[in-house]
PDB file of C-alpha atoms in Angstrom:
ATOM      1  CA  MET A   1      47.822  21.284   6.190  1.00 85.00           C
ATOM      2  CA  ARG A   2      49.411  21.309   2.745  1.00 93.00           C
ATOM      3  CA  PHE A   3      50.588  24.103   0.411  1.00 97.00           C
ATOM      4  CA  LYS A   4      52.518  24.035  -2.737  1.00 97.00           C
ATOM      5  CA  ALA A   5      52.544  26.674  -5.540  1.00 97.00           C
ATOM      6  CA  THR A   6      54.442  26.245  -8.800  1.00 97.00           C
ATOM      7  CA  LEU A   7      55.400  29.082 -11.107  1.00 97.00           C
ATOM      8  CA  VAL A   8      56.961  28.465 -14.459  1.00 95.00           C
ATOM      9  CA  ASP A   9      56.487  31.845 -16.264  1.00 93.00           C
ATOM     10  CA  ILE A  10      59.248  34.297 -15.742  1.00 93.00           C
ATOM     11  CA  ASN A  11      56.768  37.102 -15.797  1.00 94.00           C
ATOM     12  CA  SER A  12      54.761  35.560 -13.047  1.00 95.00           C
ATOM     13  CA  ILE A  13      57.942  34.969 -10.960  1.00 96.00           C
ATOM     14  CA  SER A  14      58.802  38.666 -11.503  1.00 95.00           C
ATOM     15  CA  PHE A  15      55.352  39.831 -10.556  1.00 95.00           C
ATOM     16  CA  LEU A  16      55.300  37.836  -7.173  1.00 96.00           C
ATOM     17  CA  SER A  17      58.795  39.074  -6.482  1.00 96.00           C
ATOM     18  CA  LYS A  18      57.874  42.719  -6.950  1.00 95.00           C
ATOM     19  CA  VAL A  19      54.789  42.343  -4.576  1.00 96.00           C
ATOM     20  CA  VAL A  20      56.871  40.698  -1.901  1.00 97.00           C
ATOM     21  CA  LEU A  21      59.702  43.176  -2.085  1.00 96.00           C
ATOM     22  CA  GLY A  22      57.127  46.004  -2.032  1.00 95.00           C
ATOM     23  CA  VAL A  23      55.580  44.685   1.184  1.00 96.00           C
ATOM     24  CA  ALA A  24      59.095  44.325   2.538  1.00 96.00           C
ATOM     25  CA  LYS A  25      59.646  48.101   2.180  1.00 94.00           C
ATOM     26  CA  LEU A  26      56.599  48.667   4.481  1.00 94.00           C
ATOM     27  CA  SER A  27      57.332  46.091   7.148  1.00 93.00           C
ATOM     28  CA  LYS A  28      59.902  43.557   8.367  1.00 94.00           C
ATOM     29  CA  SER A  29      57.295  40.926   8.879  1.00 95.00           C
ATOM     30  CA  CYS A  30      53.878  40.183   7.411  1.00 95.00           C
ATOM     31  CA  VAL A  31      51.040  37.814   7.825  1.00 97.00           C
ATOM     32  CA  ILE A  32      50.409  35.644   4.769  1.00 98.00           C
ATOM     33  CA  ARG A  33      46.924  34.171   4.534  1.00 97.00           C
ATOM     34  CA  LEU A  34      46.515  31.170   2.204  1.00 97.00           C
ATOM     35  CA  THR A  35      43.201  29.913   0.794  1.00 96.00           C
ATOM     36  CA  ALA A  36      42.309  27.529  -2.017  1.00 96.00           C
ATOM     37  CA  THR A  37      42.030  30.436  -4.445  1.00 96.00           C
ATOM     38  CA  LYS A  38      44.019  33.361  -3.092  1.00 97.00           C
ATOM     39  CA  ILE A  39      47.167  34.531  -1.400  1.00 97.00           C
ATOM     40  CA  TYR A  40      46.963  37.511   0.976  1.00 97.00           C
ATOM     41  CA  PHE A  41      49.553  39.732   2.449  1.00 97.00           C
ATOM     42  CA  ILE A  42      48.324  41.539   5.575  1.00 97.00           C
ATOM     43  CA  LEU A  43      49.582  44.190   7.973  1.00 94.00           C
ATOM     44  CA  ALA A  44      47.105  44.860  10.721  1.00 87.00           C
ATOM     45  CA  GLN A  45      48.624  47.305  13.166  1.00 78.00           C
ATOM     46  CA  ASN A  46      46.591  49.134  15.856  1.00 65.00           C
ATOM     47  CA  GLN A  47      45.503  52.413  14.193  1.00 55.00           C
ATOM     48  CA  LEU A  48      44.588  53.780  17.666  1.00 50.00           C
ATOM     49  CA  HIS A  49      48.352  53.703  18.357  1.00 54.00           C
ATOM     50  CA  GLY A  50      49.300  55.118  14.989  1.00 63.00           C
ATOM     51  CA  GLY A  51      49.642  51.791  13.158  1.00 80.00           C
ATOM     52  CA  THR A  52      49.191  51.438   9.324  1.00 89.00           C
ATOM     53  CA  ASN A  53      47.113  48.706   7.603  1.00 93.00           C
ATOM     54  CA  LEU A  54      47.906  46.753   4.391  1.00 95.00           C
ATOM     55  CA  TRP A  55      45.619  44.315   2.571  1.00 96.00           C
ATOM     56  CA  CYS A  56      46.841  42.787  -0.586  1.00 96.00           C
ATOM     57  CA  GLU A  57      45.139  39.791  -2.213  1.00 95.00           C
ATOM     58  CA  LEU A  58      46.475  37.862  -5.252  1.00 96.00           C
ATOM     59  CA  PRO A  59      44.180  35.306  -7.087  1.00 96.00           C
ATOM     60  CA  GLN A  60      46.640  32.319  -7.471  1.00 96.00           C
ATOM     61  CA  ILE A  61      45.224  31.601 -10.975  1.00 94.00           C
ATOM     62  CA  ASN A  62      46.855  34.786 -12.181  1.00 93.00           C
ATOM     63  CA  PHE A  63      50.445  33.733 -11.653  1.00 93.00           C
ATOM     64  CA  CYS A  64      50.624  29.982 -10.575  1.00 96.00           C
ATOM     65  CA  SER A  65      50.701  27.148 -13.041  1.00 96.00           C
ATOM     66  CA  GLY A  66      50.140  24.613 -10.187  1.00 97.00           C
ATOM     67  CA  TYR A  67      48.488  25.178  -6.859  1.00 97.00           C
ATOM     68  CA  GLU A  68      47.824  22.631  -4.092  1.00 96.00           C
ATOM     69  CA  PHE A  69      46.225  23.693  -0.761  1.00 96.00           C
ATOM     70  CA  SER A  70      44.584  22.098   2.192  1.00 94.00           C
ATOM     71  CA  GLY A  71      44.145  24.367   5.224  1.00 90.00           C
ATOM     72  CA  HIS A  72      43.101  24.423   8.865  1.00 80.00           C
ATOM     73  CA  THR A  73      39.572  23.879  10.213  1.00 77.00           C
ATOM     74  CA  ASP A  74      36.319  24.085   8.134  1.00 85.00           C
ATOM     75  CA  ARG A  75      37.388  27.496   6.857  1.00 89.00           C
ATOM     76  CA  ASN A  76      40.155  25.824   4.854  1.00 93.00           C
ATOM     77  CA  GLU A  77      42.686  28.710   5.517  1.00 95.00           C
ATOM     78  CA  THR A  78      46.124  29.036   6.942  1.00 96.00           C
ATOM     79  CA  TYR A  79      47.672  32.121   8.525  1.00 97.00           C
ATOM     80  CA  MET A  80      51.496  32.534   9.057  1.00 97.00           C
ATOM     81  CA  GLU A  81      53.859  35.245   9.962  1.00 97.00           C
ATOM     82  CA  VAL A  82      56.762  35.575   7.559  1.00 97.00           C
ATOM     83  CA  ALA A  83      60.006  37.737   7.623  1.00 97.00           C
ATOM     84  CA  MET A  84      59.623  39.621   4.390  1.00 96.00           C
ATOM     85  CA  ASP A  85      63.221  40.541   4.022  1.00 95.00           C
ATOM     86  CA  LEU A  86      64.046  36.785   3.881  1.00 97.00           C
ATOM     87  CA  PHE A  87      61.291  36.091   1.520  1.00 97.00           C
ATOM     88  CA  GLY A  88      62.225  38.925  -0.720  1.00 96.00           C
ATOM     89  CA  HIS A  89      65.966  37.881  -0.627  1.00 95.00           C
ATOM     90  CA  ALA A  90      65.018  34.351  -1.589  1.00 96.00           C
ATOM     91  CA  LEU A  91      62.856  35.619  -4.569  1.00 95.00           C
ATOM     92  CA  LYS A  92      65.678  37.754  -5.887  1.00 93.00           C
ATOM     93  CA  SER A  93      67.629  34.502  -6.645  1.00 91.00           C
ATOM     94  CA  ALA A  94      64.618  33.452  -8.802  1.00 92.00           C
ATOM     95  CA  HIS A  95      64.688  36.355 -11.311  1.00 87.00           C
ATOM     96  CA  GLN A  96      65.992  34.194 -14.043  1.00 88.00           C
ATOM     97  CA  ALA A  97      64.564  30.806 -12.742  1.00 92.00           C
ATOM     98  CA  GLN A  98      63.198  28.126 -14.922  1.00 92.00           C
ATOM     99  CA  THR A  99      60.735  26.982 -12.128  1.00 95.00           C
ATOM    100  CA  LEU A 100      59.816  28.306  -8.702  1.00 97.00           C
ATOM    101  CA  ARG A 101      58.170  26.108  -6.240  1.00 97.00           C
ATOM    102  CA  ILE A 102      56.820  27.438  -2.865  1.00 98.00           C
ATOM    103  CA  LYS A 103      55.651  25.106  -0.180  1.00 97.00           C
ATOM    104  CA  LEU A 104      55.118  24.594   3.468  1.00 97.00           C
ATOM    105  CA  THR A 105      57.612  22.194   5.094  1.00 96.00           C
ATOM    106  CA  GLN A 106      58.562  21.031   8.559  1.00 95.00           C
ATOM    107  CA  LYS A 107      62.271  21.237   9.251  1.00 92.00           C
ATOM    108  CA  ALA A 108      63.641  22.035  12.725  1.00 92.00           C
ATOM    109  CA  THR A 109      60.648  24.479  12.690  1.00 95.00           C
ATOM    110  CA  ALA A 110      57.808  25.304  10.300  1.00 96.00           C
ATOM    111  CA  CYS A 111      59.264  26.765   7.062  1.00 97.00           C
ATOM    112  CA  LEU A 112      58.184  28.319   3.794  1.00 97.00           C
ATOM    113  CA  THR A 113      60.532  26.664   1.486  1.00 98.00           C
ATOM    114  CA  LEU A 114      61.384  27.967  -1.989  1.00 97.00           C
ATOM    115  CA  GLU A 115      62.860  25.726  -4.557  1.00 97.00           C
ATOM    116  CA  VAL A 116      64.481  27.723  -7.352  1.00 96.00           C
ATOM    117  CA  VAL A 117      65.284  25.701 -10.432  1.00 94.00           C
ATOM    118  CA  GLN A 118      67.881  27.525 -12.485  1.00 89.00           C
ATOM    119  CA  PRO A 119      68.176  26.938 -16.315  1.00 84.00           C
ATOM    120  CA  THR A 120      71.006  24.677 -17.616  1.00 77.00           C
ATOM    121  CA  LEU A 121      74.233  26.557 -18.464  1.00 71.00           C
ATOM    122  CA  SER A 122      75.010  24.283 -21.398  1.00 67.00           C
ATOM    123  CA  ILE A 123      73.372  21.413 -23.402  1.00 65.00           C
ATOM    124  CA  ASN A 124      75.328  18.782 -21.500  1.00 66.00           C
ATOM    125  CA  SER A 125      74.715  20.226 -17.998  1.00 69.00           C
ATOM    126  CA  SER A 126      71.774  19.580 -15.788  1.00 75.00           C
ATOM    127  CA  SER A 127      69.617  22.152 -14.138  1.00 79.00           C
ATOM    128  CA  ARG A 128      70.507  23.486 -10.680  1.00 88.00           C
ATOM    129  CA  THR A 129      68.174  23.756  -7.665  1.00 92.00           C
ATOM    130  CA  VAL A 130      68.640  26.329  -4.918  1.00 93.00           C
ATOM    131  CA  ILE A 131      66.605  25.795  -1.790  1.00 96.00           C
ATOM    132  CA  HIS A 132      65.670  28.494   0.628  1.00 97.00           C
ATOM    133  CA  ASP A 133      64.053  27.651   4.040  1.00 97.00           C
ATOM    134  CA  ILE A 134      62.310  30.655   5.673  1.00 97.00           C
ATOM    135  CA  PRO A 135      61.235  30.079   9.292  1.00 97.00           C
ATOM    136  CA  ILE A 136      57.567  30.999   9.769  1.00 97.00           C
ATOM    137  CA  LYS A 137      55.240  31.264  12.745  1.00 97.00           C
ATOM    138  CA  ILE A 138      51.837  29.539  12.260  1.00 96.00           C
ATOM    139  CA  ILE A 139      49.086  31.746  13.681  1.00 95.00           C
ATOM    140  CA  PRO A 140      46.428  29.805  15.695  1.00 94.00           C
ATOM    141  CA  SER A 141      42.856  30.034  14.418  1.00 93.00           C
ATOM    142  CA  ARG A 142      41.616  31.836  17.501  1.00 93.00           C
ATOM    143  CA  LEU A 143      43.575  34.895  16.359  1.00 94.00           C
ATOM    144  CA  TRP A 144      42.478  34.915  12.683  1.00 94.00           C
ATOM    145  CA  ASP A 145      39.777  37.529  13.096  1.00 92.00           C
ATOM    146  CA  GLU A 146      42.456  40.016  13.949  1.00 92.00           C
ATOM    147  CA  TYR A 147      43.508  39.900  10.286  1.00 93.00           C
ATOM    148  CA  LYS A 148      40.226  40.229   8.537  1.00 91.00           C
ATOM    149  CA  GLU A 149      39.814  42.622   5.621  1.00 89.00           C
ATOM    150  CA  PRO A 150      39.596  46.308   6.728  1.00 85.00           C
ATOM    151  CA  ASP A 151      36.312  48.112   6.267  1.00 84.00           C
ATOM    152  CA  ILE A 152      36.146  51.106   4.075  1.00 83.00           C
ATOM    153  CA  PRO A 153      35.131  53.852   6.490  1.00 85.00           C
ATOM    154  CA  GLU A 154      32.829  56.660   5.458  1.00 88.00           C
ATOM    155  CA  PHE A 155      34.882  59.229   3.629  1.00 92.00           C
ATOM    156  CA  GLU A 156      34.401  62.786   2.498  1.00 93.00           C
ATOM    157  CA  VAL A 157      36.361  62.684  -0.824  1.00 94.00           C
ATOM    158  CA  SER A 158      37.650  59.922  -3.090  1.00 94.00           C
ATOM    159  CA  LEU A 159      40.008  60.897  -5.954  1.00 96.00           C
ATOM    160  CA  TYR A 160      42.352  59.247  -8.399  1.00 96.00           C
ATOM    161  CA  LEU A 161      45.800  60.481  -7.607  1.00 96.00           C
ATOM    162  CA  PRO A 162      48.082  61.969 -10.234  1.00 96.00           C
ATOM    163  CA  PRO A 163      50.445  59.557 -12.033  1.00 95.00           C
ATOM    164  CA  LEU A 164      52.637  57.564  -9.559  1.00 94.00           C
ATOM    165  CA  LYS A 165      55.925  58.933 -10.993  1.00 94.00           C
ATOM    166  CA  ILE A 166      54.793  62.536 -10.312  1.00 95.00           C
ATOM    167  CA  MET A 167      53.455  61.769  -6.896  1.00 96.00           C
ATOM    168  CA  LYS A 168      56.689  60.062  -5.831  1.00 94.00           C
ATOM    169  CA  THR A 169      58.791  63.024  -7.046  1.00 95.00           C
ATOM    170  CA  VAL A 170      56.645  65.576  -5.205  1.00 96.00           C
ATOM    171  CA  ILE A 171      56.484  63.533  -1.943  1.00 95.00           C
ATOM    172  CA  GLU A 172      60.121  62.865  -2.021  1.00 93.00           C
ATOM    173  CA  ARG A 173      60.895  66.614  -2.195  1.00 92.00           C
ATOM    174  CA  LEU A 174      58.273  67.545   0.400  1.00 93.00           C
ATOM    175  CA  LYS A 175      59.585  65.003   2.913  1.00 89.00           C
ATOM    176  CA  ASN A 176      62.925  66.839   3.109  1.00 88.00           C
ATOM    177  CA  ILE A 177      60.997  69.872   4.577  1.00 91.00           C
ATOM    178  CA  SER A 178      58.900  68.177   7.310  1.00 91.00           C
ATOM    179  CA  ASN A 179      57.278  64.867   8.218  1.00 91.00           C
ATOM    180  CA  ALA A 180      53.788  66.363   8.763  1.00 94.00           C
ATOM    181  CA  LEU A 181      51.978  66.446   5.384  1.00 96.00           C
ATOM    182  CA  CYS A 182      48.491  68.011   5.040  1.00 96.00           C
ATOM    183  CA  LEU A 183      46.215  66.515   2.280  1.00 97.00           C
ATOM    184  CA  SER A 184      43.338  68.683   1.433  1.00 97.00           C
ATOM    185  CA  ALA A 185      40.756  67.812  -1.281  1.00 97.00           C
ATOM    186  CA  ASN A 186      37.156  68.520  -2.456  1.00 95.00           C
ATOM    187  CA  GLN A 187      34.641  66.830  -4.681  1.00 93.00           C
ATOM    188  CA  LYS A 188      35.493  69.070  -7.687  1.00 94.00           C
ATOM    189  CA  GLY A 189      38.831  67.176  -8.131  1.00 95.00           C
ATOM    190  CA  ASP A 190      41.103  69.631  -6.322  1.00 97.00           C
ATOM    191  CA  LEU A 191      43.999  68.192  -4.266  1.00 98.00           C
ATOM    192  CA  VAL A 192      46.385  70.384  -2.246  1.00 98.00           C
ATOM    193  CA  LEU A 193      49.520  68.971  -0.525  1.00 97.00           C
ATOM    194  CA  LYS A 194      50.760  71.377   2.138  1.00 96.00           C
ATOM    195  CA  ILE A 195      53.879  71.157   4.367  1.00 94.00           C
ATOM    196  CA  LYS A 196      55.688  73.772   6.519  1.00 91.00           C
ATOM    197  CA  SER A 197      58.677  74.147   8.722  1.00 88.00           C
ATOM    198  CA  GLU A 198      60.412  77.018  10.509  1.00 87.00           C
ATOM    199  CA  MET A 199      62.172  77.858   7.327  1.00 87.00           C
ATOM    200  CA  ALA A 200      59.571  77.415   4.635  1.00 88.00           C
ATOM    201  CA  ALA A 201      55.914  76.598   3.759  1.00 92.00           C
ATOM    202  CA  VAL A 202      55.235  74.818   0.511  1.00 95.00           C
ATOM    203  CA  SER A 203      51.889  74.034  -1.240  1.00 95.00           C
ATOM    204  CA  VAL A 204      51.493  71.871  -4.231  1.00 96.00           C
ATOM    205  CA  SER A 205      48.091  71.942  -6.028  1.00 97.00           C
ATOM    206  CA  PHE A 206      46.548  69.456  -8.519  1.00 97.00           C
ATOM    207  CA  LYS A 207      43.211  70.350 -10.305  1.00 97.00           C
ATOM    208  CA  ASP A 208      40.571  68.400 -12.224  1.00 96.00           C
ATOM    209  CA  LEU A 209      41.401  64.937 -10.751  1.00 96.00           C
ATOM    210  CA  MET A 210      38.730  62.408 -11.436  1.00 94.00           C
ATOM    211  CA  GLN A 211      36.470  61.127  -8.607  1.00 91.00           C
ATOM    212  CA  ALA A 212      36.647  57.405  -8.085  1.00 87.00           C
ATOM    213  CA  ASN A 213      33.743  55.313  -9.152  1.00 75.00           C
ATOM    214  CA  TRP A 214      33.610  52.471  -6.871  1.00 63.00           C
ATOM    215  CA  LYS A 215      31.549  50.330  -9.223  1.00 55.00           C
ATOM    216  CA  GLU A 216      34.469  50.433 -11.619  1.00 47.00           C
ATOM    217  CA  THR A 217      37.098  49.565  -9.063  1.00 46.00           C
ATOM    218  CA  GLY A 218      35.456  46.197  -8.517  1.00 45.00           C
ATOM    219  CA  SER A 219      35.527  46.701  -4.667  1.00 46.00           C
ATOM    220  CA  SER A 220      33.665  43.981  -2.719  1.00 45.00           C
ATOM    221  CA  GLN A 221      32.810  46.370  -0.040  1.00 44.00           C
ATOM    222  CA  SER A 222      29.221  47.398   0.188  1.00 37.00           C
ATOM    223  CA  GLN A 223      30.310  50.884   1.435  1.00 40.00           C
ATOM    224  CA  GLY A 224      31.548  51.596  -2.099  1.00 41.00           C
ATOM    225  CA  SER A 225      28.202  52.953  -3.132  1.00 40.00           C
ATOM    226  CA  MET A 226      28.803  56.030  -0.924  1.00 41.00           C
ATOM    227  CA  ILE A 227      31.252  57.560  -3.377  1.00 46.00           C
ATOM    228  CA  GLN A 228      28.437  59.504  -5.147  1.00 48.00           C
ATOM    229  CA  PRO A 229      28.714  63.020  -3.743  1.00 46.00           C
ATOM    230  CA  SER A 230      25.868  64.074  -1.561  1.00 47.00           C
ATOM    231  CA  SER A 231      23.485  66.632  -3.264  1.00 45.00           C
ATOM    232  CA  ASN A 232      23.475  68.500   0.119  1.00 55.00           C
ATOM    233  CA  ARG A 233      27.291  68.862   0.198  1.00 66.00           C
ATOM    234  CA  ASN A 234      29.142  71.845  -1.287  1.00 84.00           C
ATOM    235  CA  ALA A 235      31.440  70.219  -3.854  1.00 89.00           C
ATOM    236  CA  SER A 236      34.026  73.115  -3.332  1.00 92.00           C
ATOM    237  CA  LYS A 237      34.369  72.435   0.293  1.00 94.00           C
ATOM    238  CA  PHE A 238      37.821  71.122   1.200  1.00 96.00           C
ATOM    239  CA  PHE A 239      38.375  68.315   3.655  1.00 96.00           C
ATOM    240  CA  GLU A 240      41.765  67.595   5.054  1.00 96.00           C
ATOM    241  CA  VAL A 241      43.862  65.169   7.143  1.00 97.00           C
ATOM    242  CA  THR A 242      47.533  65.530   8.279  1.00 96.00           C
ATOM    243  CA  ILE A 243      49.676  62.366   8.081  1.00 96.00           C
ATOM    244  CA  ASP A 244      53.264  61.275   8.407  1.00 94.00           C
ATOM    245  CA  ASN A 245      54.841  62.039   5.156  1.00 94.00           C
ATOM    246  CA  LYS A 246      57.451  59.341   5.489  1.00 93.00           C
ATOM    247  CA  ARG A 247      54.645  56.692   5.566  1.00 94.00           C
ATOM    248  CA  LEU A 248      53.172  57.999   2.375  1.00 96.00           C
ATOM    249  CA  HIS A 249      56.596  58.118   0.761  1.00 95.00           C
ATOM    250  CA  ALA A 250      57.211  54.572   1.898  1.00 95.00           C
ATOM    251  CA  PHE A 251      54.057  53.366   0.371  1.00 96.00           C
ATOM    252  CA  LEU A 252      54.433  55.056  -2.951  1.00 96.00           C
ATOM    253  CA  SER A 253      58.013  53.687  -3.024  1.00 95.00           C
ATOM    254  CA  SER A 254      56.770  50.235  -2.304  1.00 95.00           C
ATOM    255  CA  ILE A 255      54.607  49.951  -5.457  1.00 95.00           C
ATOM    256  CA  GLN A 256      56.871  47.923  -7.800  1.00 92.00           C
ATOM    257  CA  ILE A 257      54.020  46.679 -10.076  1.00 91.00           C
ATOM    258  CA  PRO A 258      52.362  48.724 -12.784  1.00 89.00           C
ATOM    259  CA  ALA A 259      49.633  50.736 -11.112  1.00 88.00           C
ATOM    260  CA  ASP A 260      46.880  51.640 -13.514  1.00 85.00           C
ATOM    261  CA  LYS A 261      45.479  54.108 -11.020  1.00 91.00           C
ATOM    262  CA  ILE A 262      45.737  54.807  -7.304  1.00 95.00           C
ATOM    263  CA  VAL A 263      42.625  55.927  -5.487  1.00 95.00           C
ATOM    264  CA  CYS A 264      42.847  58.048  -2.345  1.00 96.00           C
ATOM    265  CA  ASN A 265      40.029  58.420   0.159  1.00 96.00           C
ATOM    266  CA  ILE A 266      40.184  61.163   2.714  1.00 96.00           C
ATOM    267  CA  ILE A 267      38.595  60.581   5.984  1.00 95.00           C
ATOM    268  CA  ALA A 268      38.777  64.097   7.375  1.00 94.00           C
ATOM    269  CA  ASN A 269      41.108  64.408  10.427  1.00 94.00           C
ATOM    270  CA  GLU A 270      41.250  60.557  10.713  1.00 93.00           C
ATOM    271  CA  ALA A 271      43.196  58.862   7.950  1.00 95.00           C
ATOM    272  CA  ILE A 272      43.749  58.292   4.304  1.00 96.00           C
ATOM    273  CA  GLN A 273      42.941  55.053   2.579  1.00 95.00           C
ATOM    274  CA  MET A 274      44.561  54.171  -0.695  1.00 95.00           C
ATOM    275  CA  PHE A 275      43.780  51.561  -3.305  1.00 95.00           C
ATOM    276  CA  VAL A 276      46.084  50.362  -6.094  1.00 94.00           C
ATOM    277  CA  ILE A 277      44.127  49.401  -9.234  1.00 87.00           C
ATOM    278  CA  ASN A 278      45.648  46.548 -11.096  1.00 89.00           C
ATOM    279  CA  ASP A 279      44.170  43.621 -12.981  1.00 90.00           C
ATOM    280  CA  GLN A 280      46.236  41.023 -11.178  1.00 91.00           C
ATOM    281  CA  LEU A 281      45.756  42.038  -7.607  1.00 92.00           C
ATOM    282  CA  SER A 282      43.801  44.162  -5.159  1.00 91.00           C
ATOM    283  CA  LEU A 283      45.780  46.310  -2.727  1.00 95.00           C
ATOM    284  CA  GLN A 284      44.754  48.810  -0.061  1.00 95.00           C
ATOM    285  CA  TYR A 285      46.828  50.746   2.476  1.00 96.00           C
ATOM    286  CA  THR A 286      45.665  52.946   5.373  1.00 95.00           C
ATOM    287  CA  ILE A 287      47.663  55.669   7.015  1.00 95.00           C
ATOM    288  CA  PRO A 288      46.147  57.310  10.202  1.00 94.00           C
ATOM    289  CA  ALA A 289      46.163  61.005  10.952  1.00 94.00           C
ATOM    290  CA  GLN A 290      49.271  62.280  12.643  1.00 86.00           C
ATOM    291  CA  ASN A 291      47.292  63.587  15.608  1.00 68.00           C
ATOM    292  CA  ILE A 292      46.208  59.966  16.289  1.00 48.00           C
ATOM    293  CA  ILE A 293      49.920  58.819  16.504  1.00 43.00           C
TER     294      ILE A 293
END
């Protein structure tokens, strides 16, 4: 098993840092899957017990100048559990790095080692290298199927959300009223966010939102074709789901990278599934209905 990734572009280092720090906002630990072409960040909690799911994949060619990998078994993959706060802390020290190398090493235990080469302070000085060893847990191959890409369940409505800045502001204010947030939407592009407490009831409406076209999102999932509204369905009919508002707020706050668009699928009374559209990665996050928790 061998892995070594080299990043020499400051924008690439910054991009990876933002992804890792974003995931760290959602969970203390995360499963990282390595293949010859991609790096994945996976949270696969049991939705029957109220768990959320994250699937984030980064083609290594988008940010690595060098990439060497040889994995386990014929599938040529490696899965490991990593403490994301430690990973994020290490990457913070690389924000002005000249070079960043990430590799698997065997110290007292298996580690993900980051070598941060800092630029020279003067003409006569040599570069400085800071090394971070992050202990990891290698996941045996018999458990790999627990971390497969989540399916896209059949949904009633799929809309592009309003701009991220607007959504974050609205959700931030609503979460101070109650944790139970009802999302209600139809195929005409209407989205209503409703929340209530003993003291107040608040409703925020958005109109004329675009329906997501799954062919344009580049989804590899075959279920993507079901986005076309059924001719037998009333486009004005609303479908809703109630979720934990804190989880939606955490997800929106975790998005550190530029998000061209965010798609929200509503699976009535079951969950919402969100997709961040960005040229450099694919990211989806699922929040189950509050009545499932």
